[in-house]
XYZ file of C-alpha atoms in Angstrom:
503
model
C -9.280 23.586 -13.376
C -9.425 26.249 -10.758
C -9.384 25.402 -7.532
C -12.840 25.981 -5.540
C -12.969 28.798 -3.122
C -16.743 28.702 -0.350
C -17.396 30.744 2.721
C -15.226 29.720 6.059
C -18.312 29.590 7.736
C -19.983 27.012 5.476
C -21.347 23.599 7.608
C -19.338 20.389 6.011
C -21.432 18.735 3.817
C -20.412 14.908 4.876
C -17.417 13.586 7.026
C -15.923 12.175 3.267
C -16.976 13.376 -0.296
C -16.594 10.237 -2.959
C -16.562 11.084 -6.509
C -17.898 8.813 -8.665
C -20.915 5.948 -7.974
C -19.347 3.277 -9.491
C -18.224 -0.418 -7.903
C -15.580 1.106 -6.425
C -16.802 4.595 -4.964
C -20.223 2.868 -4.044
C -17.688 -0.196 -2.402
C -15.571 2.486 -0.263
C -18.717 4.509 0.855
C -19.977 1.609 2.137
C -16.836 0.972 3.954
C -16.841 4.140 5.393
C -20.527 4.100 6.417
C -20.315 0.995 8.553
C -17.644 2.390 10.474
C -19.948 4.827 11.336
C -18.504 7.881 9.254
C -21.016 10.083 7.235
C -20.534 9.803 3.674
C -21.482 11.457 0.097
C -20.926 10.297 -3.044
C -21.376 12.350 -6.255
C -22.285 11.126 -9.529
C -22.081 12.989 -12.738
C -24.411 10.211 -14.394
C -28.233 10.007 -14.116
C -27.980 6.315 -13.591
C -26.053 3.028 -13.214
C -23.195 2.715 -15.576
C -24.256 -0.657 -17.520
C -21.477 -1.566 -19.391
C -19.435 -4.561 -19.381
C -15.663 -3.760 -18.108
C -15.127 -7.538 -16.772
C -16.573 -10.462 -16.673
C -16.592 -11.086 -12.579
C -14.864 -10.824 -9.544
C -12.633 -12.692 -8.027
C -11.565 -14.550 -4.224
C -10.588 -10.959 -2.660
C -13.416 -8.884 -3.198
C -16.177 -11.921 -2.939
C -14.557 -12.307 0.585
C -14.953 -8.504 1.312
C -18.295 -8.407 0.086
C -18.804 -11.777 2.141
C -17.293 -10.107 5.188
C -19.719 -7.418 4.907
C -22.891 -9.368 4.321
C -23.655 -8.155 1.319
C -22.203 -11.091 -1.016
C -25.484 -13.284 -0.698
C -27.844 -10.786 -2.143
C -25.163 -9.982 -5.303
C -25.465 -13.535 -5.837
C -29.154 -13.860 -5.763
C -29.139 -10.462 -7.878
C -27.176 -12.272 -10.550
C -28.513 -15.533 -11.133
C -32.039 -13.870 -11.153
C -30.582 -11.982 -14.127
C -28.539 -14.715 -15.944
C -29.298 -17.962 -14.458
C -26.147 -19.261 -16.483
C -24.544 -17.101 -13.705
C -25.716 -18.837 -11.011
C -22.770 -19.919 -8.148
C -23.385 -21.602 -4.625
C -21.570 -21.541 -1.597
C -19.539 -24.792 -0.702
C -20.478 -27.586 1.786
C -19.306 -25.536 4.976
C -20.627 -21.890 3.366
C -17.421 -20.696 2.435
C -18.188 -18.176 -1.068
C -17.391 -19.532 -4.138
C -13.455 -17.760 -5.751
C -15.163 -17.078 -8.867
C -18.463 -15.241 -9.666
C -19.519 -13.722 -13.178
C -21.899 -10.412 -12.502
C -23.606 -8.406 -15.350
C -22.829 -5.221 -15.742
C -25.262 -2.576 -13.013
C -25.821 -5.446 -10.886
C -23.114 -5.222 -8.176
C -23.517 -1.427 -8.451
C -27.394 -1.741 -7.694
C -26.459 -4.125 -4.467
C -23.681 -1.779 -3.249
C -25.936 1.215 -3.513
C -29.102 -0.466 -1.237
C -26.181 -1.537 1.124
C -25.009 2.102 1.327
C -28.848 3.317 1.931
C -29.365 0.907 4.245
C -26.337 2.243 6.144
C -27.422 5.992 6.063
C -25.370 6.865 3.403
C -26.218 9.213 0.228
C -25.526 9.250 -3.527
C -26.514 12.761 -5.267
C -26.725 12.429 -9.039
C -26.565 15.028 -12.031
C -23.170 16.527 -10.519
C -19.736 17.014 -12.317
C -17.412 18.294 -10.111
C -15.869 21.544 -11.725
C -13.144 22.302 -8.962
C -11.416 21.151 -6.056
C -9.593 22.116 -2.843
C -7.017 19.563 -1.014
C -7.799 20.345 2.333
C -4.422 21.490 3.103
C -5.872 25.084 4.184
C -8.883 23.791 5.667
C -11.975 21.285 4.721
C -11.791 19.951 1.282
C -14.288 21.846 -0.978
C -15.644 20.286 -4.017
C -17.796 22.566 -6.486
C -19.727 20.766 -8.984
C -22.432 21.930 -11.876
C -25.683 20.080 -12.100
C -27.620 19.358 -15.321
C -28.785 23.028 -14.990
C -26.131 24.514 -14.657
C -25.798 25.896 -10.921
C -22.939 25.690 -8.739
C -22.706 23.598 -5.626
C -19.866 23.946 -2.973
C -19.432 21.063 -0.722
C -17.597 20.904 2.097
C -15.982 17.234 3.823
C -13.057 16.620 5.776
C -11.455 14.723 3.345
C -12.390 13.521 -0.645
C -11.760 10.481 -2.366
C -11.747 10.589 -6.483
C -12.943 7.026 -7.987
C -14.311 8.626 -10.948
C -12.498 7.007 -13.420
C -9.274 7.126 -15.588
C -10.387 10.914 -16.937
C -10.825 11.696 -13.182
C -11.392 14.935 -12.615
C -10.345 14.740 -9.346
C -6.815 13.427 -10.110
C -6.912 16.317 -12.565
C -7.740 19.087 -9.929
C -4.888 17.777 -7.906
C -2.285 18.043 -10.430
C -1.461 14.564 -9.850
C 0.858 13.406 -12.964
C -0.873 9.941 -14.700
C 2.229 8.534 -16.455
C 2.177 5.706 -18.882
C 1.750 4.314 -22.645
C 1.276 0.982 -24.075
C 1.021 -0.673 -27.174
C -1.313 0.275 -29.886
C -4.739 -1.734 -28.777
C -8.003 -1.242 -30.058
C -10.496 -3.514 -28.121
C -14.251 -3.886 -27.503
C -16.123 -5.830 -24.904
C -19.921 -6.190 -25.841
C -23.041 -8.353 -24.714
C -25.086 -8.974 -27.659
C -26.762 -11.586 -29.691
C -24.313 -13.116 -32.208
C -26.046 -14.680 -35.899
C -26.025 -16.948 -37.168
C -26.056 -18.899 -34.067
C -23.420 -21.130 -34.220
C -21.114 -19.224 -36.570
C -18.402 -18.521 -33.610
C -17.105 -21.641 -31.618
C -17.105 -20.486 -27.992
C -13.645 -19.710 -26.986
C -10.973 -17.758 -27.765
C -8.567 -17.622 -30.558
C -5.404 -15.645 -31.767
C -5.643 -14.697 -35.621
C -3.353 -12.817 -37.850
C -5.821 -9.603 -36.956
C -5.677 -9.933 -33.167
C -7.648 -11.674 -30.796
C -11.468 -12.972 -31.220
C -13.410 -14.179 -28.173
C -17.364 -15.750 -27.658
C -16.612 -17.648 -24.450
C -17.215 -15.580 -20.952
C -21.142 -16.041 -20.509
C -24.492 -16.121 -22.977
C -23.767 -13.302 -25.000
C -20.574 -12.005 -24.587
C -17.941 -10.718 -27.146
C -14.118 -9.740 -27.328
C -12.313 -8.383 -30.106
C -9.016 -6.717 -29.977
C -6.989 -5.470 -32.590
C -3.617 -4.532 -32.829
C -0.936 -1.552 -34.392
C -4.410 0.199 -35.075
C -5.220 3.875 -36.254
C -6.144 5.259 -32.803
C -9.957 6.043 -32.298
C -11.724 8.538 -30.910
C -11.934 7.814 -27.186
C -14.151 10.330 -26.605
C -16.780 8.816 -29.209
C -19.916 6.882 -28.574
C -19.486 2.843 -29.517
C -21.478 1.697 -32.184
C -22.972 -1.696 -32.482
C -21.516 -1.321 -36.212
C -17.861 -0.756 -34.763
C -17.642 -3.328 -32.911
C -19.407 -5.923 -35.605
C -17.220 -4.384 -37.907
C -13.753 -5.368 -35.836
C -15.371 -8.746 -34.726
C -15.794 -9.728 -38.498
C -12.036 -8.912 -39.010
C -10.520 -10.577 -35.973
C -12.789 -13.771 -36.461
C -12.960 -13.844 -40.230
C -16.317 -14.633 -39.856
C -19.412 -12.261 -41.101
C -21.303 -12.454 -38.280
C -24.005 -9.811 -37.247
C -24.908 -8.406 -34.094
C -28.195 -7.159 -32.477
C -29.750 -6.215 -29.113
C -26.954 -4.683 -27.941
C -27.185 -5.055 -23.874
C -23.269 -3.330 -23.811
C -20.719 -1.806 -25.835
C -17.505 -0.786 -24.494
C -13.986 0.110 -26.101
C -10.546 -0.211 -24.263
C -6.871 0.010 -25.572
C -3.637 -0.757 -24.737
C -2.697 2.083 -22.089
C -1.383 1.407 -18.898
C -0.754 4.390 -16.583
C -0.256 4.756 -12.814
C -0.978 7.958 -10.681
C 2.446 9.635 -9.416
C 1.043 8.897 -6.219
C -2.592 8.680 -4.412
C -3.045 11.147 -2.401
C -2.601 15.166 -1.870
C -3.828 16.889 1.575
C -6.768 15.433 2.118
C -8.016 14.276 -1.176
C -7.104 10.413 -2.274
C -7.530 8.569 -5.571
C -8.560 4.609 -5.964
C -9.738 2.123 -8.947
C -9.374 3.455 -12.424
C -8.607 7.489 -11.231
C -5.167 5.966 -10.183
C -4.230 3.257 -12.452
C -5.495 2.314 -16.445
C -4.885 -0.875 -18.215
C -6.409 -3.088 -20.711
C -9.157 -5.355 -18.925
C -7.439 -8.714 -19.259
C -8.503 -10.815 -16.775
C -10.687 -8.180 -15.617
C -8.361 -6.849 -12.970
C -9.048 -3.637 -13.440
C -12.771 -3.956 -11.277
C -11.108 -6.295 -8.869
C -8.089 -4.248 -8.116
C -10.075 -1.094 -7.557
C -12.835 -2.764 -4.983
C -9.463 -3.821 -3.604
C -7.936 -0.222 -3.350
C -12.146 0.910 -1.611
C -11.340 -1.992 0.930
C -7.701 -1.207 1.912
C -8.375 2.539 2.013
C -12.306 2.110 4.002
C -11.182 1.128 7.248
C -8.124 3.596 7.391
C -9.814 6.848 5.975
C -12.512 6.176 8.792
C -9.731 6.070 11.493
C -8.584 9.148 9.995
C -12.269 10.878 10.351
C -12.483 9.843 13.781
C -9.315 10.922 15.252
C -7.690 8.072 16.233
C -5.544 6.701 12.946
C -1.706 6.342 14.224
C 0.405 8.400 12.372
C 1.233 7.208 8.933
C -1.946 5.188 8.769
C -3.653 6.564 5.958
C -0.379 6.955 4.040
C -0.351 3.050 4.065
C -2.877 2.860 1.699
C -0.324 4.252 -1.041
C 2.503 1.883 0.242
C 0.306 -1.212 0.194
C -1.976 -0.434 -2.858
C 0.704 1.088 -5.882
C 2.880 -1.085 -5.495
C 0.223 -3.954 -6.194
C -1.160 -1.854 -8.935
C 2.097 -1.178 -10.763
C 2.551 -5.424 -10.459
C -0.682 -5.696 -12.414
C -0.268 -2.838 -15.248
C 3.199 -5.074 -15.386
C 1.161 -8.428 -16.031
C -1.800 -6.659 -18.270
C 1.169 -4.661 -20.582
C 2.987 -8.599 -20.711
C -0.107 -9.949 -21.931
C -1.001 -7.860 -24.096
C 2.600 -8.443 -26.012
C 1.990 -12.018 -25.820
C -1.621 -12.054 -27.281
C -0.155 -9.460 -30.791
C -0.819 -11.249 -33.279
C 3.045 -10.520 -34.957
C 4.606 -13.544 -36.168
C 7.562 -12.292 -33.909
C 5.610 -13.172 -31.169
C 4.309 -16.265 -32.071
C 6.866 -18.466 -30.791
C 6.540 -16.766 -27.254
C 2.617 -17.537 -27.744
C 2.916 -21.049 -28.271
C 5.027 -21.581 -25.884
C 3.109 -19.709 -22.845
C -0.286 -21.052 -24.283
C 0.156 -24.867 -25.704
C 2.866 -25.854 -23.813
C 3.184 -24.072 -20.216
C -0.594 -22.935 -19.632
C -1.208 -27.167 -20.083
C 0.525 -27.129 -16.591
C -2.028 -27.505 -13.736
C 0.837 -26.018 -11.202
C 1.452 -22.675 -13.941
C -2.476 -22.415 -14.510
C -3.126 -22.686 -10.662
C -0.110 -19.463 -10.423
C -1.529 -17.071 -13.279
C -4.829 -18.031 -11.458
C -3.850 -16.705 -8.346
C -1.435 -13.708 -10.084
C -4.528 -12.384 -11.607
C -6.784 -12.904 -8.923
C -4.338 -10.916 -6.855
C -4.310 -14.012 -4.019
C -0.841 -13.977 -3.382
C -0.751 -10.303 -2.088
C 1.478 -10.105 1.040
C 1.538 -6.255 2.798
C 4.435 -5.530 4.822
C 3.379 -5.379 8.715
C 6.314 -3.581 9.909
C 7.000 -6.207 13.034
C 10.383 -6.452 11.999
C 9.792 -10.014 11.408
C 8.141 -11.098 7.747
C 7.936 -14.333 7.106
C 7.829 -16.048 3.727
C 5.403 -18.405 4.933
C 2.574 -18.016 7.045
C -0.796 -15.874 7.026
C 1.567 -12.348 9.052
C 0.819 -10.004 5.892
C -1.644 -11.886 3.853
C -5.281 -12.223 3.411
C -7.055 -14.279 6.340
C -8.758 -17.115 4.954
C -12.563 -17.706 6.086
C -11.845 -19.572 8.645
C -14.107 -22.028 10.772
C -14.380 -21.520 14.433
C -15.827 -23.893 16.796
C -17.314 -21.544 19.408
C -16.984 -21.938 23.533
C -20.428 -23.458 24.711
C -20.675 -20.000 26.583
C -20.831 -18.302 23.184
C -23.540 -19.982 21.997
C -21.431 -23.162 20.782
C -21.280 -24.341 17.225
C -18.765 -23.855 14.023
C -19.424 -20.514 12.909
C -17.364 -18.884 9.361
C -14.915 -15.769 10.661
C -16.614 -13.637 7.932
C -19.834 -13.566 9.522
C -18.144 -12.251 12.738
C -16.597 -9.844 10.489
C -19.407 -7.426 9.668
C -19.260 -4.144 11.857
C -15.924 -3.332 9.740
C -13.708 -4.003 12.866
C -10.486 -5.818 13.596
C -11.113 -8.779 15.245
C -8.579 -10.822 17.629
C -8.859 -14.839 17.135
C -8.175 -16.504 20.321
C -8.430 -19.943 21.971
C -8.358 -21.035 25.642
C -5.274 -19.904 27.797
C -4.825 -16.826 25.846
C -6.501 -14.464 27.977
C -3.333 -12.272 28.353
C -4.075 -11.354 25.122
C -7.579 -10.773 25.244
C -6.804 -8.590 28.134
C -3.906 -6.025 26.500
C -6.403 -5.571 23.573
C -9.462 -4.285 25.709
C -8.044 -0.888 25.398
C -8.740 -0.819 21.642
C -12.252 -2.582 22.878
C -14.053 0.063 20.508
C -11.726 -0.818 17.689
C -11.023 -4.986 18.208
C -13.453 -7.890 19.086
C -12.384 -10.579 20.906
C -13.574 -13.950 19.171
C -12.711 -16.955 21.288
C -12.085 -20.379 19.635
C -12.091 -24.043 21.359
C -10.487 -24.798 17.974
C -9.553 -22.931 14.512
C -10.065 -24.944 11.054
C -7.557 -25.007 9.110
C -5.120 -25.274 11.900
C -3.456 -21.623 12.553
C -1.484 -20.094 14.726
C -3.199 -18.401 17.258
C -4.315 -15.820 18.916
C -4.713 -14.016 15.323
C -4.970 -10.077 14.917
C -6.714 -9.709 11.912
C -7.234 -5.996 10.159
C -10.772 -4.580 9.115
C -9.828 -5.327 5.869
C -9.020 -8.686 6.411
C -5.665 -9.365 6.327
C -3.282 -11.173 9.572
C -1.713 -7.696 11.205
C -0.537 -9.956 13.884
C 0.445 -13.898 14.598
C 2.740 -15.819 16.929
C 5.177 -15.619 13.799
C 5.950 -11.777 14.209
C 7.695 -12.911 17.699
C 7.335 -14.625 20.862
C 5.644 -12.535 24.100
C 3.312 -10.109 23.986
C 5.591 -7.068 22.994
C 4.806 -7.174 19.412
C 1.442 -7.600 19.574
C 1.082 -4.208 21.955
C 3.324 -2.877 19.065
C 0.846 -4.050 16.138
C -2.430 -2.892 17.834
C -0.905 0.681 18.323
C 0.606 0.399 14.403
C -2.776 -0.352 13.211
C -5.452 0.954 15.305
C -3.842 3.607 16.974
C -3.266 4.496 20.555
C -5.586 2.816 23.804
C -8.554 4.211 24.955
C -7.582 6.291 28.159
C -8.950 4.048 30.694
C -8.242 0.834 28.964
């Protein structure tokens, strides 16, 4: 691909350039746009992308979304379209750890939330070339359905257009990997005769048959397969076809709502970012969708990166910001191309492996404690990013995801128990505090623009306080990273850069 070449002159286009409109690139844009930066996202397809490629999401991205008010109108979105889907909040509000979406639907929410917050999606583009920004703005030049050329100028790109990114492509960026030999197919459909598949799972001697994740919805994998076309439309006979031979059951399907294929790969990007272009979601890491990790781990990658591109745009990142995103994201990714690559040995269907099956399955899985783990493996829960206070802990909430939290508010504030995450929208840190901790409220109003003060009489669950807490949610600072003030003064100019000049 050669690389794009436009007119010095040329106005930029948007602040950031996202490729690709999917969860993930709508999920980032949004982050960007309600930290105020201006944002366009390109989209090679006329439309929303409605095909199943997992069955929900999961504790870290519903909390994002909740933190972001978005995560009440996904779930009204979803139950409207499967009532079967239909979650609730618990008795004190907090979002549920699990909820199943159809396929479009979280894409449709994410893209009102992103025109709500002035930001724009242009469709009927496939970007044909690419600059990193090293030399100057990034320039992307993409063809529309017509074939004309548009150059597009941003101060920095972001590809999250998939595992054939073209982005990652443009950048040379080397996509190592392999896998075993997996041919699999996720499909919503109508299954007859009604009845004929129990609804659950089951190993066979010809792979793996499922009818168990929602109304209508179908797994079949097959393994040590001829390899198939990727590149091929998916048939509704295809995937009836390998159903019949991983159920042993001649079953038929019709009113097919989704067809999709996976395999076996599992590849990481060499690294995620070059100049001032940056991959996330599927253009930096493949694997099979067990679990469905792959749509969790990528809104994941659109949170972590959000907050820190926008510092970047406005000037006031500290150095080595934006290269955190790589040091806190791959490693996390290459952890769960580990995990989808072990399961997918477990699940052949090899009477080798049998023995390893039955063990992990009927005897271990039976183990609340084990199920509760690979619950919260998968689900990417126990996620702990290195905060560089010279002190990490192997307890505690320093590094780790801040749980919604309940705050009784000072009678001056209005009074009442208030939820962090809906203190949590404007996409800003946010420093927990109770009475007699003023000091601290005080050393943080120079970063007033980037930090807001939310005072406490008391915290539920009890924690540590006062509590620094990242845009993207997770503890930057607690009393654990050392006594004083010191550190803290350290992790507000690690994270959020240096003080306003009059603060």
């Amino acid at each position: 691909m050669p690389e794009a070449r436009t007119p010095a002159t040329t106005a930029p286009d948007a602040d950031v350039i996202v490729v690709g409109a999917g969860p993930v690139g709508l999920m980032l844009a949004c982050e960007l746009a309600v930290a105020g930066v201006g944002v366009l996202v390109l989209e090679r397809a006329a439309d929303f992308d409605r095909r199943l490629r997992a069955p929900g999401i999961t504790a870290r991205s519903i909390q994002a979304l909740d933190r972001r008010g978005v995560l009440d109108q996904l779930m009204k979105a979803t139950a409207e379209a499967e009532p079967a889907y239909r979650t609730e909040r618990d008795g004190d509000g907090r979002a549920p750890e699990m909820l199943p979406v159809r396929a479009g639907i979280l894409e449709e929410v994410l893209y009102d939330r992103l025109v709500e917050l002035g930001g724009r999606v242009r469709r009927g583009l496939t970007v044909t070339a690419l600059s990193d920004g090293t030399a100057g703005p990034v320039v992307v030049t993409a063809s529309d359905e017509h074939g004309a050329e548009h150059s597009l100028r941003a101060s920095y790109a972001v590809g999250c257009d998939g595992g054939r990114s073209a982005v990652r492509k443009a950048l040379g960026i080397g996509f190592p990997g392999g896998g075993p030999e997996v041919t699999g197919y996720q499909a919503v459909v109508t299954v007859e005769p009604e009845g004929a598949l129990e609804r659950t799972w089951r190993r066979t001697p010809r792979g793996i048959a499922a009818y168990a994740h929602g109304p209508s919805r179908i797994v079949s994998v097959e393994f040590d397969t001829e390899p198939v076309d990727r590149h091929s439309e998916v048939t509704l006979g295809e995937v009836e076809a390998s159903l019949r031979r991983t159920s042993g059951v001649e079953v038929t399907l019709r009113d097919p709502v989704s067809l999709a294929r996976f395999t076996g790969t599992c590849r990481l990007a060499e690294r995620y970012r070059r100049g001032r272009v940056l991959l996330a979601g599927d253009a930096a890491h493949v694997h099979p969708p067990f679990g469905g990790q792959g749509l969790n781990l990528g809104l994941q990658d659109a949170v972590n990166l959000g907050w820190k591109l926008a510092a970047a745009v406005r000037g006031d990142a500290p150095e080595g910001l934006l290269d955190s995103y790589e040091s806190e994201r791959r490693p996390v990714a290459a952890r769960v191309l580990r995990n989808s690559e072990a399961a997918t040995r477990i699940l052949h269907p090899g009477p080798e492996n049998t023995a390893t099956y039955e063990l992990f399955f009927k005897e271990l899985m039976t183990d609340p404690a084990v199920k509760q783990r690979l619950h919260d493996v998968y689900a990417m829960k126990d996620v702990v990013h290195p905060m560089d206070t010279g002190s990490e802990p192997a307890a505690g909430l320093l590094g780790r995801a801040c749980p919604d939290l309940l705050l009784e508010r000072p009678r001056r504030d209005g009074g009442g128990t208030v939820r962090l995450a809906t203190l949590q929208q404007e996409g800003r840190a946010v420093l927990i505090h109770t009475a007699g901790q003023a000091e601290f409220v005080s050393l943080a109003a120079g970063w007033r623009d980037r930090v807001d003060p939310l005072a406490a009489e008391r915290v539920s669950p009890d924690v540590p306080t006062p509590l620094l807490v990242r845009p993207d949610g997770y503890v930057a600072w607690t009393p654990e990273a050392g006594p004083g003030t010191t550190s803290f003064v350290t992790a507000l100019r690690r994270w959020l850069g240096a003080p306003l000049a009059d603060g």
